[in-house]
Coordinates of N, CA and C and ligand atoms in Angstrom, one line a residue:
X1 N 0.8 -1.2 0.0 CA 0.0 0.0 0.0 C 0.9 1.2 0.0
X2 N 0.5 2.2 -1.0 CA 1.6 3.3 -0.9 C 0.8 4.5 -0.2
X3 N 1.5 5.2 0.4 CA 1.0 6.3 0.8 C 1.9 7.8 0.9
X4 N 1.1 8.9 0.7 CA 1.8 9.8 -0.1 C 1.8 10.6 1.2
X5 N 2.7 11.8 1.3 CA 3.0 12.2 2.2 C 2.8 14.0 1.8
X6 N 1.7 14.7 1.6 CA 1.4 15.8 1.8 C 2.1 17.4 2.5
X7 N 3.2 18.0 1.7 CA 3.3 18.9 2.6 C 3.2 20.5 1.9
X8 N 3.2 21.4 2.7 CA 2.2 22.6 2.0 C 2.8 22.7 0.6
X9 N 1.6 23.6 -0.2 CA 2.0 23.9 -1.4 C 2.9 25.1 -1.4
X10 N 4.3 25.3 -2.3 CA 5.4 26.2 -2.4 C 4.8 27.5 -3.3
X11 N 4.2 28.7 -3.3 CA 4.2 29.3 -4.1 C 5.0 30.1 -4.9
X12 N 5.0 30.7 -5.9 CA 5.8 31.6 -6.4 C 5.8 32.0 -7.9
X13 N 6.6 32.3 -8.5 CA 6.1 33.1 -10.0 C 6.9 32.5 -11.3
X14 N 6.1 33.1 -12.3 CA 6.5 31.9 -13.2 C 7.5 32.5 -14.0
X15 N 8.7 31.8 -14.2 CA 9.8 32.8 -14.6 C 9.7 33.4 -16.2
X16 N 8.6 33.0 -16.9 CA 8.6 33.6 -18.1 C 7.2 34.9 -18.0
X17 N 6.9 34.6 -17.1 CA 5.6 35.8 -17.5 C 5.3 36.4 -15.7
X18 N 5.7 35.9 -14.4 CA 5.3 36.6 -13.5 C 4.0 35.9 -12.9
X19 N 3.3 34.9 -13.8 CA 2.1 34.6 -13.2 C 2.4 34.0 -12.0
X20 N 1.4 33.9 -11.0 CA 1.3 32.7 -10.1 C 1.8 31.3 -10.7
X21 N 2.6 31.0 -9.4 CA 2.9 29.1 -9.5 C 2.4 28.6 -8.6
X22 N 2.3 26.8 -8.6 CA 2.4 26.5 -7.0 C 3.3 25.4 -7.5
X23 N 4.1 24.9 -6.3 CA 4.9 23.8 -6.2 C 4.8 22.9 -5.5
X24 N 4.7 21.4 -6.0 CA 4.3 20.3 -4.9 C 5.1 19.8 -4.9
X25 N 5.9 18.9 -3.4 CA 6.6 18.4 -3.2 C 6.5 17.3 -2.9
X26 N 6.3 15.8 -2.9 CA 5.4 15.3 -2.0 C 6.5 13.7 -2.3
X27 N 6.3 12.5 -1.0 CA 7.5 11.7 -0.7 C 6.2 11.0 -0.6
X28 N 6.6 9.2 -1.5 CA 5.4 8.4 -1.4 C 5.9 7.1 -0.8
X29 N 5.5 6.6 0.1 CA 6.2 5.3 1.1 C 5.3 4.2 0.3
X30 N 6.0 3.3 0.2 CA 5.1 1.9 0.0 C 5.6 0.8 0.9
X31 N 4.6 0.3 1.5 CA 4.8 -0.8 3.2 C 6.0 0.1 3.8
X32 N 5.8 1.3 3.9 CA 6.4 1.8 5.0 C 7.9 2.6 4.4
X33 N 8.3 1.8 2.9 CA 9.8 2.2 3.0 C 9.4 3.6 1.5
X34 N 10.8 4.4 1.6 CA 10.4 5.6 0.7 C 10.2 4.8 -0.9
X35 N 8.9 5.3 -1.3 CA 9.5 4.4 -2.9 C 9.6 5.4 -4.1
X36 N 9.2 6.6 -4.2 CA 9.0 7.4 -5.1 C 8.9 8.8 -4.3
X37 N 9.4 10.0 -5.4 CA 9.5 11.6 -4.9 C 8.8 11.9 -6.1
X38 N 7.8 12.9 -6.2 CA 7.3 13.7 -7.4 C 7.1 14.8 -6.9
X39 N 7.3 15.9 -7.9 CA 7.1 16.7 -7.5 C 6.4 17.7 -9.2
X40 N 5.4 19.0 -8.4 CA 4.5 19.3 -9.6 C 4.7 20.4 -9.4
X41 N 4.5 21.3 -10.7 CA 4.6 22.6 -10.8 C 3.1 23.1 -11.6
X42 N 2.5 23.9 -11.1 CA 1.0 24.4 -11.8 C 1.2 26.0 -12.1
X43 N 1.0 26.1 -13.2 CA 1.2 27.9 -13.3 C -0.2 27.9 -13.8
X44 N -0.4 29.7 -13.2 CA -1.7 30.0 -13.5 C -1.0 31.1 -14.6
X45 N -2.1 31.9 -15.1 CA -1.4 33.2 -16.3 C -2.0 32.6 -17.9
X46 N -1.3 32.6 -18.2 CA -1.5 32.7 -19.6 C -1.4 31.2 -20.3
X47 N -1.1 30.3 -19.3 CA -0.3 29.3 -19.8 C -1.4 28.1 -20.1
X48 N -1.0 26.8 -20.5 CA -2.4 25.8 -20.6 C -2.8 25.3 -19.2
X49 N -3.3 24.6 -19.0 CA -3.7 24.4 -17.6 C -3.2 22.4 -17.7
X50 N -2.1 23.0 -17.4 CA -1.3 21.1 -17.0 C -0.8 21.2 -15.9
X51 N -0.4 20.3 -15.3 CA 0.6 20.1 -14.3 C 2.0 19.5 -14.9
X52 N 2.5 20.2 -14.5 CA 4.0 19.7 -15.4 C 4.6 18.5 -14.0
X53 N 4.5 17.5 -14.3 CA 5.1 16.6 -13.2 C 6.1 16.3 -13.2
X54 N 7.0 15.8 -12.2 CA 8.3 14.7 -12.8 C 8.1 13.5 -11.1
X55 N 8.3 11.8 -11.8 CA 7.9 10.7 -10.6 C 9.4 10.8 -10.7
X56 N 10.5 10.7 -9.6 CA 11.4 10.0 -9.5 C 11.4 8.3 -8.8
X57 N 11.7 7.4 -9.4 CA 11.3 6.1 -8.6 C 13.3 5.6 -8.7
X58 N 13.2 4.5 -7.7 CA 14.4 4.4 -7.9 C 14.8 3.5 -6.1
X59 N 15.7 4.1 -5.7 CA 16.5 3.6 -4.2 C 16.4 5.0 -3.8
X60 N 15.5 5.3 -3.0 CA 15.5 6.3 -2.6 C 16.1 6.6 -0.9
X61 N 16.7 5.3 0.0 CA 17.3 5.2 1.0 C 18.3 6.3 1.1
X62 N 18.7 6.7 2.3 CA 19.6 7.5 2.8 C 20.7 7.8 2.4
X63 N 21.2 6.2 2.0 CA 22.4 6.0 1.4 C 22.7 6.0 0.1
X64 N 21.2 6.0 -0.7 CA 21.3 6.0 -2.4 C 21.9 7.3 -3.1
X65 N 22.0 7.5 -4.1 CA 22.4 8.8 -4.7 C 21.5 9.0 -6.1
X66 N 21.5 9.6 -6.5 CA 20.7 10.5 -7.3 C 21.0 9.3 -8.7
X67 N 22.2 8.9 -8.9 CA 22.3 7.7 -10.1 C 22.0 6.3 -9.3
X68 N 20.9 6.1 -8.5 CA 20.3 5.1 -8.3 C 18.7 5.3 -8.6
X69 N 18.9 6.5 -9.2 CA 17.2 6.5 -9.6 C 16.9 6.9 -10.4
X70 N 15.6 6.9 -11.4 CA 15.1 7.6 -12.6 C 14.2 8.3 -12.7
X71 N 14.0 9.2 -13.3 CA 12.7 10.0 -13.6 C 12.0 9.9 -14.8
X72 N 10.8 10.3 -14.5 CA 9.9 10.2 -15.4 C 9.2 11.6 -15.3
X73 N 9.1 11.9 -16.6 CA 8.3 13.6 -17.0 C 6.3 13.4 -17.4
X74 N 5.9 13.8 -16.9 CA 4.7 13.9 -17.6 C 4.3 15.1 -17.5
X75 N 2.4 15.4 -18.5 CA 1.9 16.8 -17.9 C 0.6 15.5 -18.0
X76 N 0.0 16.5 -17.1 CA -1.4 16.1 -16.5 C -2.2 17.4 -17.2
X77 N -3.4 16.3 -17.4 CA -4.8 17.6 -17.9 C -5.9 16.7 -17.7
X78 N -6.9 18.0 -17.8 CA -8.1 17.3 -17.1 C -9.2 17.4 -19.0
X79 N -9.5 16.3 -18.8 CA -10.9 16.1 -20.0 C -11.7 16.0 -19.5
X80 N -13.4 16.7 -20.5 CA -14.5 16.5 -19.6 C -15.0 15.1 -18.9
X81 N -14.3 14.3 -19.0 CA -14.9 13.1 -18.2 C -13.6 12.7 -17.2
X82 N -12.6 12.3 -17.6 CA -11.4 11.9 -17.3 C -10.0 12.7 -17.2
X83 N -9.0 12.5 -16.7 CA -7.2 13.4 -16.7 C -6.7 12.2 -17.7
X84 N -6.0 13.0 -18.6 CA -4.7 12.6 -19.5 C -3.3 12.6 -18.5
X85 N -2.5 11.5 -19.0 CA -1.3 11.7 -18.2 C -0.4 11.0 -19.6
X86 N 0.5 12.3 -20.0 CA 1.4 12.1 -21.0 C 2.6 12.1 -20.9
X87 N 3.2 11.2 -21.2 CA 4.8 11.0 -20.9 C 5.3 12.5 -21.8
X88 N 6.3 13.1 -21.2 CA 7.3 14.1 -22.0 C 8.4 13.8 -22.8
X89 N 9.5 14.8 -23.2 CA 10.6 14.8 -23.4 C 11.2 15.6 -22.1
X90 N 12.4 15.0 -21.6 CA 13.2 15.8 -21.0 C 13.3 17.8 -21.2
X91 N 13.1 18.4 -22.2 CA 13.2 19.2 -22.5 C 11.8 19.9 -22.1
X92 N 10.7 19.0 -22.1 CA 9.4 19.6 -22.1 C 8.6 19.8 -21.1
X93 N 9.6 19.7 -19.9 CA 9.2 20.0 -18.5 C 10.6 21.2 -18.1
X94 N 9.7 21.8 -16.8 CA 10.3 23.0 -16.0 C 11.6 22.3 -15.1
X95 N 11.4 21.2 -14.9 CA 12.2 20.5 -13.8 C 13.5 19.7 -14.2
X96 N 14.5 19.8 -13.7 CA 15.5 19.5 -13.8 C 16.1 18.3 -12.8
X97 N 17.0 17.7 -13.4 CA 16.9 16.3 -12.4 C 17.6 16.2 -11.1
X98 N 18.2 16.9 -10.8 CA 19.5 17.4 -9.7 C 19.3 15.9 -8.7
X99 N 18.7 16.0 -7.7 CA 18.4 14.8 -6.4 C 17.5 14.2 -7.3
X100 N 16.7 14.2 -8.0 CA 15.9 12.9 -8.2 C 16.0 11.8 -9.0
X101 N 17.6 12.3 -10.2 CA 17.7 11.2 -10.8 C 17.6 11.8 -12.3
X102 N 18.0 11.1 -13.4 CA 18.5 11.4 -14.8 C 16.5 11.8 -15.0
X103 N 16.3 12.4 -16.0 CA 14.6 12.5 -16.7 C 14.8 11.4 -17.9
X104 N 14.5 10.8 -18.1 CA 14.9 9.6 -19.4 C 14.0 10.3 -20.2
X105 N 14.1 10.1 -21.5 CA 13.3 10.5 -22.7 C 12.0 9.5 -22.7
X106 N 11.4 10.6 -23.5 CA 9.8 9.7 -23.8 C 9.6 8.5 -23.9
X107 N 10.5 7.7 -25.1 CA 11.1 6.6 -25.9 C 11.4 5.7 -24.8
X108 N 12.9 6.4 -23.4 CA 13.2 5.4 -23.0 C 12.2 5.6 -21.8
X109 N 11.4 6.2 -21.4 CA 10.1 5.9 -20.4 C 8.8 4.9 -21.2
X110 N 8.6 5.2 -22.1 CA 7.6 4.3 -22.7 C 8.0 2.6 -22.6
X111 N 9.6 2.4 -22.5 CA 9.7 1.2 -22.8 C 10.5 0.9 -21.5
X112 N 10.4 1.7 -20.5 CA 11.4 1.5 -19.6 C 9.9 -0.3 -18.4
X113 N 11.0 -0.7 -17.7 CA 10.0 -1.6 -16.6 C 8.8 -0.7 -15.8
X114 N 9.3 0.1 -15.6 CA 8.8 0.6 -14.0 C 7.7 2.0 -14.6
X115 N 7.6 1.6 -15.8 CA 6.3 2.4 -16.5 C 5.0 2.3 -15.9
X116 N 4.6 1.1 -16.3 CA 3.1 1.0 -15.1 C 3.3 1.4 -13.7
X117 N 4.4 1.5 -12.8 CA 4.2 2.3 -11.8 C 3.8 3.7 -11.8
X118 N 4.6 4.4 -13.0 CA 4.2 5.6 -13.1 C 2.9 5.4 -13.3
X119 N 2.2 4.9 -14.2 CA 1.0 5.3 -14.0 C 0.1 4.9 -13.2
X120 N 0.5 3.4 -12.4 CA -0.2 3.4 -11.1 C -0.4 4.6 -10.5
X121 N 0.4 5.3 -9.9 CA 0.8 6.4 -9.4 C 0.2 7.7 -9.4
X122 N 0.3 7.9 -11.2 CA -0.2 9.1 -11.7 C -1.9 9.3 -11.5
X123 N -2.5 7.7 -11.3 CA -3.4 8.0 -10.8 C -4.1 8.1 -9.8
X124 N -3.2 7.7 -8.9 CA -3.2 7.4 -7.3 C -3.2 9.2 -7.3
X125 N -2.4 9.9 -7.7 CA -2.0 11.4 -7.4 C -3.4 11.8 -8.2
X126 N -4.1 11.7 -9.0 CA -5.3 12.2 -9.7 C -7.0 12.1 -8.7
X127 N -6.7 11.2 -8.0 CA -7.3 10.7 -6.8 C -7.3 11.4 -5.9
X128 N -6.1 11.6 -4.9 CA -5.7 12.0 -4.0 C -4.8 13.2 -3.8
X129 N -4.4 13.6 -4.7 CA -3.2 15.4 -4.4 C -4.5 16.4 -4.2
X130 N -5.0 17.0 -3.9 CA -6.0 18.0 -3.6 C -5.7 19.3 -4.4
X131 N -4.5 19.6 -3.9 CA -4.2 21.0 -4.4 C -4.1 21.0 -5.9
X132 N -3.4 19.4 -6.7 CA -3.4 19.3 -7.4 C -4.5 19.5 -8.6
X133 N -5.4 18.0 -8.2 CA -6.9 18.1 -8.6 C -7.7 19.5 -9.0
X134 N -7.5 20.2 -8.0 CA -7.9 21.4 -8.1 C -7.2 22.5 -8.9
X135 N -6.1 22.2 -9.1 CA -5.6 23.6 -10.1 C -6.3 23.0 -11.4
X136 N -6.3 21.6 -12.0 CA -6.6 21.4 -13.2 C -8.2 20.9 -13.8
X137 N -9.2 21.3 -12.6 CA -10.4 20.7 -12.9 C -11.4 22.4 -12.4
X138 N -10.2 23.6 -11.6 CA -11.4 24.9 -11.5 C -11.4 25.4 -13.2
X139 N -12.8 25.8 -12.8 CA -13.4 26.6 -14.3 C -12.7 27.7 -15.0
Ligands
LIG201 ZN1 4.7 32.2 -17.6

């Protein structure tokens, strides 16, 4: 059972135009031990209404380092019935990999193992992120 760990949303501005941001940070345990970091960025302004995501999954222990794990890019949007969750390119997200691990490209996330986690996940966070849900489903 994984469980995600909530902590306030970061606000701040968006470096191309000034609008409002928010920033999520959030650490997701599965049977207790760390198994994934994601973290979202939501700009309001001018821009489309996605969440620009990135999952880092990997060894996320004390002792791991940043080349014991991978990342994965998506953006999130909301359809009138259902959320889209689209893998990116490295380039096509705000986030950069520093602690969480390389961003692998589209190609090598589509074919990588640990793909269905991401999307396990992605929907687990569609479910459950609040602040999230709510930037990409207000009117
Ligand atoms: Zn902007």
């Amino acid at each position: 059972m994984d469980s995600i760990e909530f902590a306030d949303p970061v606000t701040g501005s968006c470096q191309c135009c000034g609008s409002p941001t928010i920033q999520l940070a959030r650490f997701v345990h599965r049977n207790g031990e760390p198994f994934a970091v994601y973290r979202a960025l939501l700009a309001h302004g001018p821009h489309e209404r996605r969440a620009d995501l990135v999952i880092s999954l990997g060894d996320w222990a004390e002792t791991a380092s940043p080349s014991d794990r991978v990342t994965f890019a998506c953006h999130l949007t909301a359809a009138p019935d259902n959320f889209n969750v689209g893998l990116v390119e490295p380039h096509q997200t705000s986030w950069s990999s520093g602690e969480l691990g390389r961003i692998l490209s589209r190609d090598e996330a589509l074919q990588h193992p640990w793909k269905q986690e991401v999307f396990g996940l992605s929907d687990r966070i569609l479910a459950c992120d609040k602040p999230l849900i709510a930037y990409l489903t207000a009117p």
